[in-house]
PDB file of C-alpha atoms in Angstrom:
ATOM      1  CA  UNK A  30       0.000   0.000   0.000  1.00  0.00           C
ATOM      2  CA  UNK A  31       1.229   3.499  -0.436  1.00  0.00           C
ATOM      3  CA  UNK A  32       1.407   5.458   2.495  1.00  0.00           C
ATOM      4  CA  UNK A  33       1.491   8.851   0.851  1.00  0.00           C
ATOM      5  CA  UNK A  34      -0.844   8.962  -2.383  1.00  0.00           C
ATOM      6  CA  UNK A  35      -2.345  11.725  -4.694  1.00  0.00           C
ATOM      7  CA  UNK A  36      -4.731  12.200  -6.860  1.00  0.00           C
ATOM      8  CA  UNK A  37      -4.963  12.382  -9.824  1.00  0.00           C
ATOM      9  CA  UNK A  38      -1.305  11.940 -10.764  1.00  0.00           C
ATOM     10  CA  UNK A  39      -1.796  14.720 -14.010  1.00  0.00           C
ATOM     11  CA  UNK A  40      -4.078  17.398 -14.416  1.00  0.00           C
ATOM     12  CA  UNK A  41      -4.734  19.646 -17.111  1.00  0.00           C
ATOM     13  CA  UNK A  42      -7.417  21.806 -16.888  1.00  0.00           C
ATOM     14  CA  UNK A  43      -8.153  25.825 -18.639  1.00  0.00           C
ATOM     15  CA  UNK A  44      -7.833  28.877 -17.086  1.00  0.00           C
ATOM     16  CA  UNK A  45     -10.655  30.044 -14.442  1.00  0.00           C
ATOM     17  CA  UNK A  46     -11.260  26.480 -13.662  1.00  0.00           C
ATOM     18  CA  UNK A  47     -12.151  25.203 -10.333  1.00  0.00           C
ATOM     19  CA  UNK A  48     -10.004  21.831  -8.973  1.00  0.00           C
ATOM     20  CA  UNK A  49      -9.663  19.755  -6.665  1.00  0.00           C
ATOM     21  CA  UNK A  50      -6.494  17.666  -5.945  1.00  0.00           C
ATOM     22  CA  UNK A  51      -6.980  14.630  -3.058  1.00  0.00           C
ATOM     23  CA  UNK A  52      -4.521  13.493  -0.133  1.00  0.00           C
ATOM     24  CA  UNK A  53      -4.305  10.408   1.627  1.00  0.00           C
ATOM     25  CA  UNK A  54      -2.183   8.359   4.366  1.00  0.00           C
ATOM     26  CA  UNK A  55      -1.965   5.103   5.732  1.00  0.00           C
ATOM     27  CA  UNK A  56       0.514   6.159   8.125  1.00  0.00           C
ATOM     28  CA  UNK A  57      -1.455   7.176  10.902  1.00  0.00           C
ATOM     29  CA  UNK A  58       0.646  10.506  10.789  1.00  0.00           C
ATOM     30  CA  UNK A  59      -0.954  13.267  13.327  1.00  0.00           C
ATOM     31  CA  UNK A  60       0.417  16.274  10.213  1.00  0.00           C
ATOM     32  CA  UNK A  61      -0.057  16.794   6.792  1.00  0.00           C
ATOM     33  CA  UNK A  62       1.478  19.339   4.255  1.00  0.00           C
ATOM     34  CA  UNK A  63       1.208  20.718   0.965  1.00  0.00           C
ATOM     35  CA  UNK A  64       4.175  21.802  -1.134  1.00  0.00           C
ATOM     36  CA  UNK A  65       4.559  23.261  -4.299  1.00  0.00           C
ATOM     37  CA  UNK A  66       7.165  22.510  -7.091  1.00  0.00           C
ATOM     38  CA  UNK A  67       7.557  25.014  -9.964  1.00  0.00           C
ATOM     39  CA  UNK A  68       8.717  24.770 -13.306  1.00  0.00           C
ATOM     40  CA  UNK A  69      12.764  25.404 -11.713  1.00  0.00           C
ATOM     41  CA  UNK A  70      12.261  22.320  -9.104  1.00  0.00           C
ATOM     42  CA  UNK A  71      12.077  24.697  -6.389  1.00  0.00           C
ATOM     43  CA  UNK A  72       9.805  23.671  -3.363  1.00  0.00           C
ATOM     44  CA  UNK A  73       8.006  25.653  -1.269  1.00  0.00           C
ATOM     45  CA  UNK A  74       5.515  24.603   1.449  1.00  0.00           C
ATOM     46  CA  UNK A  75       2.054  26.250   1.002  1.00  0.00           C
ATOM     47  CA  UNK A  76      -0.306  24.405   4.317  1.00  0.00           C
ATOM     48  CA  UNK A  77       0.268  22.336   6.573  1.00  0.00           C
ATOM     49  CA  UNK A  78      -2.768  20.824   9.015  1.00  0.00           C
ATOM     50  CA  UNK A  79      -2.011  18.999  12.391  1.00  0.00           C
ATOM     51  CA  UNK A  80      -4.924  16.900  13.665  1.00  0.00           C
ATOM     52  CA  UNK A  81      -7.245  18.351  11.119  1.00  0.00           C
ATOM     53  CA  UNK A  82      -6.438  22.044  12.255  1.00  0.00           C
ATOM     54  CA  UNK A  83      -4.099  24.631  10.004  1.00  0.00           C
ATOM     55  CA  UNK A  84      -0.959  25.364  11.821  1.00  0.00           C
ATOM     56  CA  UNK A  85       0.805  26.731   8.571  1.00  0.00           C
ATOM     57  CA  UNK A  86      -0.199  29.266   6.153  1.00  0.00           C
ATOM     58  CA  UNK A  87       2.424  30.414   3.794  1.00  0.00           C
ATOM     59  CA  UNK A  88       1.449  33.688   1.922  1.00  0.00           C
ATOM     60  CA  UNK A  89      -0.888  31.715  -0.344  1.00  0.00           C
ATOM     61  CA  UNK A  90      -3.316  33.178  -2.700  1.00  0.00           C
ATOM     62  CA  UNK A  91      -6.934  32.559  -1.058  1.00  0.00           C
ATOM     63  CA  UNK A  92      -7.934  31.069  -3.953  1.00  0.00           C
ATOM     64  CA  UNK A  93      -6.195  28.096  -3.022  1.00  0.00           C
ATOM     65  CA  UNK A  94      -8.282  26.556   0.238  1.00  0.00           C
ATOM     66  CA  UNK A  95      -7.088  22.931   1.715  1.00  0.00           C
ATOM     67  CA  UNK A  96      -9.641  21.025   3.653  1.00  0.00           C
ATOM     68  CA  UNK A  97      -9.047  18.335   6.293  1.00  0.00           C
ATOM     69  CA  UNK A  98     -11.810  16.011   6.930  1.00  0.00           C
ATOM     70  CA  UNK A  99      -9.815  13.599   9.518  1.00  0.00           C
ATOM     71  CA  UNK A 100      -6.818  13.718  10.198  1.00  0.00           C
ATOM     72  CA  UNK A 101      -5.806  11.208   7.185  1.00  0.00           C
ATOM     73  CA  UNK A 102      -6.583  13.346   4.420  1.00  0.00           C
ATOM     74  CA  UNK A 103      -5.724  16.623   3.118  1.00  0.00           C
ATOM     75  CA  UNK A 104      -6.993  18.000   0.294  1.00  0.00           C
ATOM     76  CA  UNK A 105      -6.232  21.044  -2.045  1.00  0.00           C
ATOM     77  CA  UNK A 106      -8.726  23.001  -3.702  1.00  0.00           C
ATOM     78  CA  UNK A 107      -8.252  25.917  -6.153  1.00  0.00           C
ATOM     79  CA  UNK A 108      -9.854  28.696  -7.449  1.00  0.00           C
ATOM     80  CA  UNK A 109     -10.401  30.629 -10.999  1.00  0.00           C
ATOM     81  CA  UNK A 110      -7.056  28.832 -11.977  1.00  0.00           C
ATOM     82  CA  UNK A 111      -4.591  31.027 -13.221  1.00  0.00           C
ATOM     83  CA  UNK A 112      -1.182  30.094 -15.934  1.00  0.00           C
ATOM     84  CA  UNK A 113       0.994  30.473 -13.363  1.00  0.00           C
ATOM     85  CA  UNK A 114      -0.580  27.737 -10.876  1.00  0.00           C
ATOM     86  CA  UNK A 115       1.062  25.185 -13.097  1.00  0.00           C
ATOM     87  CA  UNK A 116       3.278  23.025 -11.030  1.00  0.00           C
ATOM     88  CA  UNK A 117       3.978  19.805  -9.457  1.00  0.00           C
ATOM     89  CA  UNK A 118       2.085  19.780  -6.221  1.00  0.00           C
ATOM     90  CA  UNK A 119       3.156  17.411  -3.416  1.00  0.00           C
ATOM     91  CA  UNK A 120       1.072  16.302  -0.463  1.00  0.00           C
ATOM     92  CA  UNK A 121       3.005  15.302   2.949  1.00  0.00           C
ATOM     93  CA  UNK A 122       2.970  14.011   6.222  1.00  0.00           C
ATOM     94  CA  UNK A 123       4.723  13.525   9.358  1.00  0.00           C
ATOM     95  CA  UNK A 124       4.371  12.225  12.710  1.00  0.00           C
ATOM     96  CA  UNK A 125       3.749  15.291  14.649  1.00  0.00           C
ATOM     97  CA  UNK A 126       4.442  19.075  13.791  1.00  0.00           C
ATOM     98  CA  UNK A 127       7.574  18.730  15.909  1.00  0.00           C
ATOM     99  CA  UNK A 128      10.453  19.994  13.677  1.00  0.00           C
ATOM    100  CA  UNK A 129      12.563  16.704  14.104  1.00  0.00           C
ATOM    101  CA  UNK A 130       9.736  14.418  12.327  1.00  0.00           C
ATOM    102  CA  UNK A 131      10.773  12.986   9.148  1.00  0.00           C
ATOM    103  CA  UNK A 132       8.070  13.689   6.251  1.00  0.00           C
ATOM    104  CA  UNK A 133       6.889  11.814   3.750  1.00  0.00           C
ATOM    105  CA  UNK A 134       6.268  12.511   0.312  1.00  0.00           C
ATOM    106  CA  UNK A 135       3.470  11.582  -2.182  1.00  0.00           C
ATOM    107  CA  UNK A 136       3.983  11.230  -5.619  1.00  0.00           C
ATOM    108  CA  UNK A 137       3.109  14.184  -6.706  1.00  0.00           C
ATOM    109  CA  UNK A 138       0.582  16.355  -8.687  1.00  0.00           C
ATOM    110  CA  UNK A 139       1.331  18.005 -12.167  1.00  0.00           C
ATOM    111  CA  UNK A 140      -0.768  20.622 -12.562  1.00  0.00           C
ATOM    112  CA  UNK A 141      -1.062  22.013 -16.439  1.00  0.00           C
ATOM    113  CA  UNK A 142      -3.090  25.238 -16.680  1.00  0.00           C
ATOM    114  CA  UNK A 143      -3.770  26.218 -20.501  1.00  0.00           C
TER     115      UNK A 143
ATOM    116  CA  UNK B   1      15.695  33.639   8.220  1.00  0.00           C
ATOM    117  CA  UNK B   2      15.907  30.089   7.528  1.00  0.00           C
ATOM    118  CA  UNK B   3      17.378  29.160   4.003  1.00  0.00           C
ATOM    119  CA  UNK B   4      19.254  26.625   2.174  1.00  0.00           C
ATOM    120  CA  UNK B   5      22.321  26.835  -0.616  1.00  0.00           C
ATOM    121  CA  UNK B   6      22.833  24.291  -3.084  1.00  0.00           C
ATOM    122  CA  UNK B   7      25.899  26.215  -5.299  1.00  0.00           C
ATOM    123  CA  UNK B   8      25.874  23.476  -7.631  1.00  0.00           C
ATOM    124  CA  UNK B   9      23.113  23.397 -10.164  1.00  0.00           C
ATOM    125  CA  UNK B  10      24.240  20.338 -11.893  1.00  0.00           C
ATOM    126  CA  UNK B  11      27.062  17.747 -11.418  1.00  0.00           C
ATOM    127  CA  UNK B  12      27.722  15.114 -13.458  1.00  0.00           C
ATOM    128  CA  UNK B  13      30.658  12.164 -12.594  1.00  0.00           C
ATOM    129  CA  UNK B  14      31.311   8.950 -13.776  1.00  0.00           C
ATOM    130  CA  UNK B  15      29.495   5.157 -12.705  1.00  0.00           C
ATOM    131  CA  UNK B  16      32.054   4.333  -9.850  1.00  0.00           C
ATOM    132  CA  UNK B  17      33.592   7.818  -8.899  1.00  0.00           C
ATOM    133  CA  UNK B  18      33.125   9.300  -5.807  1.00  0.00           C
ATOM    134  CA  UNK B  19      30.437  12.415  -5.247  1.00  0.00           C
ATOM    135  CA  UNK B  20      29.672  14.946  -2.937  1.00  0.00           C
ATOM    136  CA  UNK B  21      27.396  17.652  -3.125  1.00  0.00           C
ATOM    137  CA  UNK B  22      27.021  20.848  -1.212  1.00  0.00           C
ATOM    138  CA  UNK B  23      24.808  22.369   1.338  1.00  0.00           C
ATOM    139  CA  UNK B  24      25.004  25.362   2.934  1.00  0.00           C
ATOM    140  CA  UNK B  25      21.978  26.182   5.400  1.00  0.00           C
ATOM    141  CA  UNK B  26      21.599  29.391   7.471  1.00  0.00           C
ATOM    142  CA  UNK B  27      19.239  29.259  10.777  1.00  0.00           C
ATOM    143  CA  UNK B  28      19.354  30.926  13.897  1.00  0.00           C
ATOM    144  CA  UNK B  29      19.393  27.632  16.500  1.00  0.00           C
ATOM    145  CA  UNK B  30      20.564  24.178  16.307  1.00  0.00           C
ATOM    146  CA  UNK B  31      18.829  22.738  12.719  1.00  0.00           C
ATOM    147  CA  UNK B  32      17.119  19.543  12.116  1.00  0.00           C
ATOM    148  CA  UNK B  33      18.819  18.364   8.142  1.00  0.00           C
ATOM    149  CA  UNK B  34      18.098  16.612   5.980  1.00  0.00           C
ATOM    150  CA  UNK B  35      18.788  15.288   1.749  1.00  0.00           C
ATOM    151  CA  UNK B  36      15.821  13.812  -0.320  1.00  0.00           C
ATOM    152  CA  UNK B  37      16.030  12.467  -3.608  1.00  0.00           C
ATOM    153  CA  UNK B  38      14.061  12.746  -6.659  1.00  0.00           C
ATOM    154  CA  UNK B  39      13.717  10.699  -8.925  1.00  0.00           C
ATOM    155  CA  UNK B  40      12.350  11.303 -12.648  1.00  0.00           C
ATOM    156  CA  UNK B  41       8.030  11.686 -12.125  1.00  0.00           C
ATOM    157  CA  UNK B  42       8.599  10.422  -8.639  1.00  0.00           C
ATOM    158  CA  UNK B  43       8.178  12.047  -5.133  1.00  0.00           C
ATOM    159  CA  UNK B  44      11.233  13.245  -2.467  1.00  0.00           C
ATOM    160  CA  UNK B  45      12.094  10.006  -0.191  1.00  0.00           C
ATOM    161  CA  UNK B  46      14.173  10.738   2.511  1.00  0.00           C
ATOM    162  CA  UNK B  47      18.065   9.933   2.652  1.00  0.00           C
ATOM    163  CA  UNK B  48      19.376  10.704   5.827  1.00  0.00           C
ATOM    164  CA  UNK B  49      19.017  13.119   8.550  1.00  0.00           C
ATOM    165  CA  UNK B  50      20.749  14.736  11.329  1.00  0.00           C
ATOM    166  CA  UNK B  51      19.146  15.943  14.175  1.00  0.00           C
ATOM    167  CA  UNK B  52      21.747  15.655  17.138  1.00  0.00           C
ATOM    168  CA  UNK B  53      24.424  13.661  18.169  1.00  0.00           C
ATOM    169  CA  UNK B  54      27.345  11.891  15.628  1.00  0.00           C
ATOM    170  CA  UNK B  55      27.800  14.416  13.040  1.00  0.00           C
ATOM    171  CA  UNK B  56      28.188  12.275  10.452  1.00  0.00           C
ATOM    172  CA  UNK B  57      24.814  10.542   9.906  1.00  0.00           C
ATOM    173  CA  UNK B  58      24.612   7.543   6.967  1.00  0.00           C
ATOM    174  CA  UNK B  59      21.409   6.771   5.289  1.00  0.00           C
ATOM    175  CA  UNK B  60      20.188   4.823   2.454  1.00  0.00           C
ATOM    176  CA  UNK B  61      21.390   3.436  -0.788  1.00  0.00           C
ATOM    177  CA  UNK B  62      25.343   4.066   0.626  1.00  0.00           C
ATOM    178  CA  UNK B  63      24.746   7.522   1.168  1.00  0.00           C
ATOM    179  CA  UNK B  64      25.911   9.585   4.374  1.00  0.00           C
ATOM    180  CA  UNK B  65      26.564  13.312   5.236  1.00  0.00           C
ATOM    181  CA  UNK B  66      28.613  15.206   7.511  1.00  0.00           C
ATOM    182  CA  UNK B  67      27.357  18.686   9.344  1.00  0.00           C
ATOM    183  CA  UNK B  68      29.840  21.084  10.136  1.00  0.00           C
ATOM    184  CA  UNK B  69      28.500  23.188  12.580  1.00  0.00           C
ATOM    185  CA  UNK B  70      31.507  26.007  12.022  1.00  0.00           C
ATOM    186  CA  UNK B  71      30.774  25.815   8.279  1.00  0.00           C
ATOM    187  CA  UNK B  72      27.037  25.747   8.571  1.00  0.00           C
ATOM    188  CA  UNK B  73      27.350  22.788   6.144  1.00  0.00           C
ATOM    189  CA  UNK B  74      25.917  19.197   5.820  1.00  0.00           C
ATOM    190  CA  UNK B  75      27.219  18.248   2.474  1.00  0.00           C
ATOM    191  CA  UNK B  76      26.030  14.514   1.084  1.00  0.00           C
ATOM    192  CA  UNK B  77      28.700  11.951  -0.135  1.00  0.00           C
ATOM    193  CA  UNK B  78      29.148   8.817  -1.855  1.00  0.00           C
ATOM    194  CA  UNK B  79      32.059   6.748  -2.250  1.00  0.00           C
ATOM    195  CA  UNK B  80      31.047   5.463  -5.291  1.00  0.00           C
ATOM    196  CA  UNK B  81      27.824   6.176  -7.803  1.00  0.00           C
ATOM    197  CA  UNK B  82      26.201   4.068  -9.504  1.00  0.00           C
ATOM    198  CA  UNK B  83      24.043   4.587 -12.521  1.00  0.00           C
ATOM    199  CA  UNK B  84      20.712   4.184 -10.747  1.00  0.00           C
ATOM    200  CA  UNK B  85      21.652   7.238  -8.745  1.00  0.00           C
ATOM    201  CA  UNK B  86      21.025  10.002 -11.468  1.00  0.00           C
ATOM    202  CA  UNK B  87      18.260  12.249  -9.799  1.00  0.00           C
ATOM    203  CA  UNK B  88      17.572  15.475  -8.168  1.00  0.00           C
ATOM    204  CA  UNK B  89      19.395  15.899  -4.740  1.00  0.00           C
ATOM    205  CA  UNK B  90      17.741  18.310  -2.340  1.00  0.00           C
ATOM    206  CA  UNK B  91      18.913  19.137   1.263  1.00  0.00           C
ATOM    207  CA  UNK B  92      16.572  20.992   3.434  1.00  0.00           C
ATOM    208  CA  UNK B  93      16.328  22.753   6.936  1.00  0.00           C
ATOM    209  CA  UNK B  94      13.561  22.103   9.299  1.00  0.00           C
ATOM    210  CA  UNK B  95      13.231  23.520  12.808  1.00  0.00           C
ATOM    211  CA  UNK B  96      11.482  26.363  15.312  1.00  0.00           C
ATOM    212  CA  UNK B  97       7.869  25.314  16.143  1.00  0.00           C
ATOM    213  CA  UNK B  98       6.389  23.937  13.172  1.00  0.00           C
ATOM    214  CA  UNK B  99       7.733  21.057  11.116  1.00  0.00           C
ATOM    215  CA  UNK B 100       8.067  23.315   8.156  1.00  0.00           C
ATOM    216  CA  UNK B 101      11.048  22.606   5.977  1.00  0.00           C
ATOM    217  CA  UNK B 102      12.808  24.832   3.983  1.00  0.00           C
ATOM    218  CA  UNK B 103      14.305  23.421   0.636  1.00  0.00           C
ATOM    219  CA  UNK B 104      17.412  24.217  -1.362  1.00  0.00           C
ATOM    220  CA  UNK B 105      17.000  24.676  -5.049  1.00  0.00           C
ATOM    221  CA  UNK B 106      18.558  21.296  -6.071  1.00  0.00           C
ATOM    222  CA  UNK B 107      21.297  19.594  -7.319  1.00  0.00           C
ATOM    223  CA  UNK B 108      20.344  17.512 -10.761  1.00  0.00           C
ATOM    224  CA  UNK B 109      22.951  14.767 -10.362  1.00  0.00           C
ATOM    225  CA  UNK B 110      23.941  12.884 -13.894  1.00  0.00           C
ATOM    226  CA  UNK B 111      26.042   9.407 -14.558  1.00  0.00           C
ATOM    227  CA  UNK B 112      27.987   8.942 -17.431  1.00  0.00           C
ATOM    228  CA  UNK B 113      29.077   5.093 -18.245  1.00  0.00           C
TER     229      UNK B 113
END
């Protein structure tokens, strides 16, 4: 079984589109993230939820709006999508929030606005 | 702030030469390290970390890393690569109150035969 998985793996999708991108783990982690990837590899974390509440909130457009049902899943929804939200998207999780947790990855989301 | 140097964009070396690639981090209290790897299409999977203790921390696939403290380093090595290990090298910073980590731009490693 995976223990960090995504969905869908691709999405393409026009401008001023609504989407939704879904989290899960099997790890029975207490934290989940969200990072973003752009076109230069560079990753950035955008939210991160611990036991279903937001503890992290980096600078992120409010069209972008994550939702934690449980604590097991984290998803990523977004807004009017713009050109520049194209990126790979990865969902996380960890143990606890506590910074010496290690995290673990999903595969990742590629994200194609046209 | 918290922030992470990769100086090296892009290394390539031989199947069966040694490697090392840099990392330079800058934070304000002890840091929690740490190098993923990425693979083509795939996700970051954890190499090694350092969060106290021996400063020279090995991890998976024959990796290990050393942090220098006085050179605010914690550069990753291998004695010898092996084709499988062309990817994307990332060290990162974690620490403070949240687990948020802090990424370096990346180090896109390549093997020649």
């Amino acid at each position: 079984d995976t223990a960090v998985s995504q969905t869908p793996k691709y999405l393409v999708t026009q401008m001023g589109n609504d989407k939704s991108i879904k989290c899960e783990q099997n790890l029975g982690h207490d934290t989940m993230y969200w990072y973003k990837q752009d076109s230069k590899k560079f990753l950035k974390i955008m939210f991160s939820y611990n036991n279903k509440e937001l503890i992290i909130n980096e600078t992120v457009p409010n069209r972008f709006s994550p939702k934690s049902p449980d604590k097991a899943h984290l998803n990523l929804h977004i807004n009017s999508l713009e050109l520049g939200d194209s990126a790979v998207y990865f969902c996380a999780s960890s143990p606890s929030e506590r910074p010496n947790t290690e995290a673990f990855f999903g595969q990742g989301t590629r994200l194609t606005v046209v | 702030a918290q922030s992470v140097t990769q100086p090296d964009i892009h290394i390539t070396v031989s199947e069966g030469a040694s490697l090392e690639l840099r990392c330079n981090y800058s934070y304000g209290a002890t840091p929690y390290l740490f190098w993923y790897v990425q693979s083509p299409g795939q996700g970051l999977q954890l190499l090694l970390k350092y969060f106290s203790g021996d400063t020279l921390v090995q991890g998976i696939k024959g990796f290990e890393a050393e942090f220098k403290r006085s050179q605010s380093s914690f550069n990753l090595r291998k004695p010898s690569v092996h084709w499988s290990d062309a990817a994307e090298y990332f060290c990162a910073v974690g620490g403070g109150a949240t687990n948020k980590l802090i990424f370096g731009t990346g180090t896109l490693l390549a093997v020649q035969p």
